[in-house]
Amino acid sequence: MSAAPVSKQKERPDFMKGIYIPPQPAIIEEIRDASPDLPRIAKLIGKDAGISANVIRTVNSPAYNLPNKISSINQAVMMLGLDSVINIVNGLMIRTAFEKYNTDDLVEFWELNEEMALCCSLLARRFDVADTEQAYLLGLFHNCGIPAMAKKFPNYNGLLREAYSQLEVAAMEYISQRLNTNHTLIGYLIARNWKLPDPVSEAIREQGDRARLYQRSPPTDGLLICLKLAEQICAAPRRLSGVVESAQWPVIAEEVFRELCISEEDFADLEHEIREQMILVG
């Protein structure tokens, strides 16, 4: 009597069924395989005009604060090195990975993520609480689970609005109670699958846990502080879900200000200063 075939039904946890986890693009592995040959890496990136243009635009943004403008992909790769180039390409490719899903509806979403990335990196540099490149990467990827969740749960934005508007529990706990998962957990799985730096992956997972935000485990906590400030400066809750202001922010604001040794008045000045710097992105 032959053995029964092994069932593959349990290969994915129940909470992941029907949720798309995009694979890391082949170009990332090709870049890693080419290391440490930077000219070869530049040649690989140069094959794609879109990626090349975006890498140069990103490198010339205030996030990288370079003394001179970079005009070629060769210059960019030589100036930044392998890790930085991989971080930038990862950020560019995550948008491409979800292009087939609700592209029109996600235009504002990706624009917000780019602003968040820049804002996080500027805050990391200003307060010296996190690696600026990791802060940039966190801004790009922190909500990458939302398109995946929205594909399976069409009313996910409505649920986000409810979560941001209530105070009983942390926003992500509110969503998990109803769906058995949330976009920060899915985003963490995407980040791990794409081999992002561990502090970035962990910050993606922990961003919605109020109890976890300030447990003194750097560098993740520094990244989370930058992320929470950036959400306020970029009006992320309103742009993601339509709420005027997240009910969650007042719960953590005092602790964030204490960590950075600033007052509420200082934060108002900081918002103005960071927004002015972000205008330079063009």
Short mmCIF file of C-alpha atoms in Angstrom, two decimals:
data_model
loop_
_atom_site.label_atom_id
_atom_site.label_comp_id
_atom_site.label_asym_id
_atom_site.label_seq_id
_atom_site.Cartn_x
_atom_site.Cartn_y
_atom_site.Cartn_z
CA MET A 1 0.00 0.00 0.00
CA SER A 2 1.57 3.30 -1.08
CA ALA A 3 1.98 6.14 1.39
CA ALA A 4 -0.50 8.98 1.19
CA PRO A 5 0.91 12.10 -0.46
CA VAL A 6 2.08 14.79 1.90
CA SER A 7 -0.42 17.63 1.99
CA LYS A 8 0.92 21.07 1.09
CA GLN A 9 -2.12 22.80 2.55
CA LYS A 10 -0.28 23.93 5.67
CA GLU A 11 2.80 25.35 3.94
CA ARG A 12 1.64 28.90 4.64
CA PRO A 13 0.12 30.02 7.96
CA ASP A 14 -3.63 30.61 7.81
CA PHE A 15 -3.26 34.37 8.22
CA MET A 16 -1.17 34.54 5.02
CA LYS A 17 -3.53 32.64 2.73
CA GLY A 18 -4.47 34.74 -0.27
CA ILE A 19 -1.96 37.49 0.58
CA TYR A 20 0.65 38.25 -2.07
CA ILE A 21 4.25 38.36 -0.81
CA PRO A 22 6.34 39.61 -3.76
CA PRO A 23 9.68 37.89 -4.32
CA GLN A 24 12.81 40.00 -4.24
CA PRO A 25 13.66 41.12 -7.81
CA ALA A 26 16.44 39.21 -9.53
CA ILE A 27 18.50 42.39 -9.99
CA ILE A 28 19.15 42.56 -6.24
CA GLU A 29 20.74 39.10 -6.21
CA GLU A 30 22.65 39.97 -9.39
CA ILE A 31 24.05 43.06 -7.66
CA ARG A 32 25.06 41.02 -4.61
CA ASP A 33 26.68 38.37 -6.81
CA ALA A 34 28.68 41.08 -8.59
CA SER A 35 30.11 42.40 -5.33
CA PRO A 36 32.72 43.80 -4.77
CA ASP A 37 33.09 44.70 -8.45
CA LEU A 38 31.50 48.19 -8.39
CA PRO A 39 31.98 48.92 -12.13
CA ARG A 40 30.14 45.66 -12.90
CA ILE A 41 27.37 46.66 -10.50
CA ALA A 42 27.06 50.03 -12.24
CA LYS A 43 26.81 48.24 -15.58
CA LEU A 44 24.03 45.98 -14.26
CA ILE A 45 22.01 48.93 -13.01
CA GLY A 46 22.73 50.91 -16.17
CA LYS A 47 20.89 48.31 -18.25
CA ASP A 48 17.60 49.65 -16.88
CA ALA A 49 17.16 53.33 -17.72
CA GLY A 50 14.31 53.72 -15.23
CA ILE A 51 16.25 52.30 -12.30
CA SER A 52 19.35 54.30 -13.24
CA ALA A 53 17.43 57.57 -13.39
CA ASN A 54 15.74 56.91 -10.07
CA VAL A 55 18.99 55.92 -8.35
CA ILE A 56 20.61 59.18 -9.49
CA ARG A 57 17.56 61.21 -8.44
CA THR A 58 17.56 59.55 -5.00
CA VAL A 59 21.29 60.01 -4.51
CA ASN A 60 20.95 63.72 -5.30
CA SER A 61 18.11 64.23 -2.82
CA PRO A 62 18.67 65.83 0.62
CA ALA A 63 18.48 62.33 2.10
CA TYR A 64 22.09 61.69 1.06
CA ASN A 65 23.36 65.23 1.59
CA LEU A 66 26.20 64.89 -0.95
CA PRO A 67 28.48 67.91 -1.46
CA ASN A 68 28.32 67.67 -5.27
CA LYS A 69 25.60 66.61 -7.69
CA ILE A 70 25.97 63.11 -9.16
CA SER A 71 25.35 62.86 -12.91
CA SER A 72 26.02 59.20 -13.77
CA ILE A 73 25.26 55.76 -12.38
CA ASN A 74 29.01 55.03 -12.25
CA GLN A 75 29.53 58.02 -9.98
CA ALA A 76 26.59 57.02 -7.82
CA VAL A 77 27.81 53.46 -7.29
CA MET A 78 31.40 54.50 -6.61
CA MET A 79 30.29 57.18 -4.16
CA LEU A 80 27.78 55.08 -2.22
CA GLY A 81 29.08 51.51 -2.27
CA LEU A 82 27.23 48.19 -2.36
CA ASP A 83 24.96 48.41 0.69
CA SER A 84 23.63 51.86 -0.12
CA VAL A 85 22.98 50.96 -3.76
CA ILE A 86 21.07 47.81 -2.74
CA ASN A 87 18.98 49.85 -0.29
CA ILE A 88 18.04 52.36 -2.99
CA VAL A 89 17.24 49.73 -5.62
CA ASN A 90 15.17 47.77 -3.09
CA GLY A 91 13.10 50.87 -2.42
CA LEU A 92 12.55 51.50 -6.11
CA MET A 93 11.61 47.91 -6.87
CA ILE A 94 8.98 47.48 -4.13
CA ARG A 95 6.71 49.88 -6.00
CA THR A 96 7.20 47.92 -9.22
CA ALA A 97 6.36 44.67 -7.40
CA PHE A 98 2.82 45.91 -6.71
CA GLU A 99 2.18 47.80 -9.96
CA LYS A 100 -0.34 45.24 -11.18
CA TYR A 101 -2.51 45.85 -8.10
CA ASN A 102 -4.70 48.98 -8.05
CA THR A 103 -1.99 51.11 -9.65
CA ASP A 104 -4.13 54.25 -9.93
CA ASP A 105 -5.32 54.02 -6.33
CA LEU A 106 -1.75 53.59 -5.08
CA VAL A 107 -0.15 56.64 -6.73
CA GLU A 108 -0.68 58.80 -3.64
CA PHE A 109 0.39 55.88 -1.44
CA TRP A 110 3.81 55.58 -3.12
CA GLU A 111 4.27 59.36 -3.19
CA LEU A 112 3.65 59.41 0.56
CA ASN A 113 6.18 56.63 1.10
CA GLU A 114 8.84 58.58 -0.81
CA GLU A 115 8.15 61.65 1.33
CA MET A 116 8.27 59.51 4.47
CA ALA A 117 11.62 58.06 3.40
CA LEU A 118 13.15 61.49 2.94
CA CYS A 119 11.61 62.80 6.15
CA CYS A 120 12.86 59.81 8.19
CA SER A 121 16.40 60.23 6.90
CA LEU A 122 16.42 63.98 7.64
CA LEU A 123 15.19 63.32 11.18
CA ALA A 124 17.76 60.57 11.72
CA ARG A 125 20.53 62.98 10.70
CA ARG A 126 19.09 65.86 12.72
CA PHE A 127 18.86 63.93 16.01
CA ASP A 128 21.54 61.30 15.36
CA VAL A 129 19.26 58.51 16.64
CA ALA A 130 19.45 56.13 13.68
CA ASP A 131 21.41 55.26 10.55
CA THR A 132 20.19 57.67 7.87
CA GLU A 133 20.15 55.05 5.10
CA GLN A 134 18.19 52.61 7.23
CA ALA A 135 15.79 55.41 8.15
CA TYR A 136 15.29 56.13 4.43
CA LEU A 137 14.65 52.46 3.74
CA LEU A 138 12.16 52.23 6.61
CA GLY A 139 10.21 55.18 5.21
CA LEU A 140 9.96 53.45 1.84
CA PHE A 141 9.00 50.03 3.20
CA HIS A 142 7.14 50.71 6.47
CA ASN A 143 3.70 50.37 4.86
CA CYS A 144 4.59 47.96 2.05
CA GLY A 145 2.12 45.45 3.50
CA ILE A 146 -0.85 47.71 2.76
CA PRO A 147 -1.16 46.91 -0.98
CA ALA A 148 -0.95 43.20 -0.15
CA MET A 149 -3.67 43.51 2.50
CA ALA A 150 -5.86 45.73 0.32
CA LYS A 151 -5.78 43.11 -2.45
CA LYS A 152 -7.27 40.49 -0.14
CA PHE A 153 -9.41 42.83 1.98
CA PRO A 154 -10.95 45.54 -0.27
CA ASN A 155 -12.16 47.53 2.76
CA TYR A 156 -8.72 47.61 4.39
CA ASN A 157 -8.51 51.42 4.15
CA GLY A 158 -11.82 51.68 5.99
CA LEU A 159 -10.48 49.43 8.72
CA LEU A 160 -7.36 51.60 8.93
CA ARG A 161 -9.60 54.62 9.46
CA GLU A 162 -11.36 52.87 12.34
CA ALA A 163 -8.04 51.75 13.84
CA TYR A 164 -6.53 55.25 13.76
CA SER A 165 -9.70 56.80 15.19
CA GLN A 166 -10.00 54.68 18.35
CA LEU A 167 -7.97 54.70 21.56
CA GLU A 168 -8.84 51.41 23.25
CA VAL A 169 -5.93 49.43 21.76
CA ALA A 170 -2.96 50.04 19.46
CA ALA A 171 -4.04 50.52 15.85
CA MET A 172 -2.45 47.31 14.55
CA GLU A 173 -3.89 45.27 17.41
CA TYR A 174 -7.32 46.62 16.47
CA ILE A 175 -6.88 45.35 12.91
CA SER A 176 -5.42 42.00 13.99
CA GLN A 177 -8.42 41.37 16.22
CA ARG A 178 -10.62 41.55 13.12
CA LEU A 179 -8.44 40.00 10.39
CA ASN A 180 -5.98 37.84 12.36
CA THR A 181 -3.14 39.85 10.81
CA ASN A 182 -2.26 43.40 9.78
CA HIS A 183 -0.09 45.20 7.26
CA THR A 184 2.88 45.64 9.62
CA LEU A 185 3.23 41.88 10.03
CA ILE A 186 2.91 41.31 6.28
CA GLY A 187 5.37 44.15 5.68
CA TYR A 188 7.82 42.46 8.04
CA LEU A 189 7.56 39.24 6.03
CA ILE A 190 8.18 41.16 2.79
CA ALA A 191 11.17 42.92 4.37
CA ARG A 192 12.66 39.61 5.51
CA ASN A 193 12.02 38.08 2.10
CA TRP A 194 13.84 41.01 0.50
CA LYS A 195 16.73 40.71 3.00
CA LEU A 196 16.42 44.23 4.36
CA PRO A 197 18.65 45.08 7.35
CA ASP A 198 17.35 43.48 10.56
CA PRO A 199 16.67 46.80 12.38
CA VAL A 200 14.52 47.95 9.45
CA SER A 201 12.55 44.69 9.32
CA GLU A 202 11.99 44.77 13.07
CA ALA A 203 10.89 48.42 13.00
CA ILE A 204 8.33 47.58 10.29
CA ARG A 205 6.91 44.83 12.50
CA GLU A 206 6.93 46.84 15.74
CA GLN A 207 5.75 50.24 14.47
CA GLY A 208 2.15 49.75 15.59
CA ASP A 209 2.87 48.32 19.04
CA ARG A 210 2.60 51.14 21.58
CA ALA A 211 4.06 49.04 24.38
CA ARG A 212 7.07 48.11 22.23
CA LEU A 213 7.97 51.52 20.88
CA TYR A 214 10.35 52.58 23.62
CA GLN A 215 11.89 49.53 25.24
CA ARG A 216 15.45 50.74 24.79
CA SER A 217 16.68 48.33 22.13
CA PRO A 218 18.59 50.49 19.64
CA PRO A 219 18.89 50.84 16.73
CA THR A 220 15.25 49.80 16.18
CA ASP A 221 13.92 52.34 18.68
CA GLY A 222 15.73 55.24 16.99
CA LEU A 223 14.20 54.22 13.67
CA LEU A 224 10.74 54.05 15.25
CA ILE A 225 11.11 57.52 16.73
CA CYS A 226 11.99 58.91 13.29
CA LEU A 227 9.06 57.06 11.74
CA LYS A 228 6.51 58.36 14.25
CA LEU A 229 7.68 61.94 13.85
CA ALA A 230 7.67 61.58 10.07
CA GLU A 231 4.09 60.31 10.13
CA GLN A 232 3.03 63.55 11.80
CA ILE A 233 5.11 65.81 9.57
CA CYS A 234 3.87 64.09 6.39
CA ALA A 235 0.25 63.81 7.63
CA ALA A 236 0.40 60.08 6.96
CA PRO A 237 -2.80 59.02 8.83
CA ARG A 238 -4.90 61.53 6.88
CA ARG A 239 -3.38 60.61 3.54
CA LEU A 240 -3.65 56.87 4.16
CA SER A 241 -7.11 56.65 5.67
CA GLY A 242 -8.77 60.07 5.70
CA VAL A 243 -8.65 60.71 9.46
CA VAL A 244 -7.78 64.30 10.31
CA GLU A 245 -5.33 63.18 12.98
CA SER A 246 -4.52 59.79 14.44
CA ALA A 247 -5.91 59.27 17.93
CA GLN A 248 -2.79 57.18 18.54
CA TRP A 249 -0.31 60.08 18.32
CA PRO A 250 -1.18 61.85 21.61
CA VAL A 251 -0.63 58.55 23.44
CA ILE A 252 3.03 58.39 22.37
CA ALA A 253 3.90 62.04 21.63
CA GLU A 254 5.06 62.91 25.15
CA GLU A 255 7.44 59.95 25.25
CA VAL A 256 8.82 60.77 21.78
CA PHE A 257 9.47 64.38 22.81
CA ARG A 258 11.14 63.23 26.03
CA GLU A 259 13.44 60.87 24.11
CA LEU A 260 14.56 63.73 21.85
CA CYS A 261 14.63 66.37 24.61
CA ILE A 262 12.24 68.65 22.72
CA SER A 263 8.96 70.33 23.61
CA GLU A 264 5.71 70.51 21.69
CA GLU A 265 6.69 74.03 20.62
CA ASP A 266 10.06 72.75 19.43
CA PHE A 267 8.27 70.14 17.36
CA ALA A 268 6.16 72.81 15.64
CA ASP A 269 9.39 74.57 14.59
CA LEU A 270 10.90 71.23 13.55
CA GLU A 271 7.91 70.47 11.30
CA HIS A 272 8.38 73.76 9.48
CA GLU A 273 12.12 73.24 9.09
CA ILE A 274 11.86 69.66 7.79
CA ARG A 275 9.08 70.54 5.36
CA GLU A 276 11.23 73.32 3.93
CA GLN A 277 14.11 70.90 3.43
CA MET A 278 11.79 68.40 1.71
CA ILE A 279 10.77 71.00 -0.85
CA LEU A 280 14.30 70.73 -2.25
CA VAL A 281 13.60 67.21 -3.52
CA GLY A 282 11.87 68.37 -6.73
#
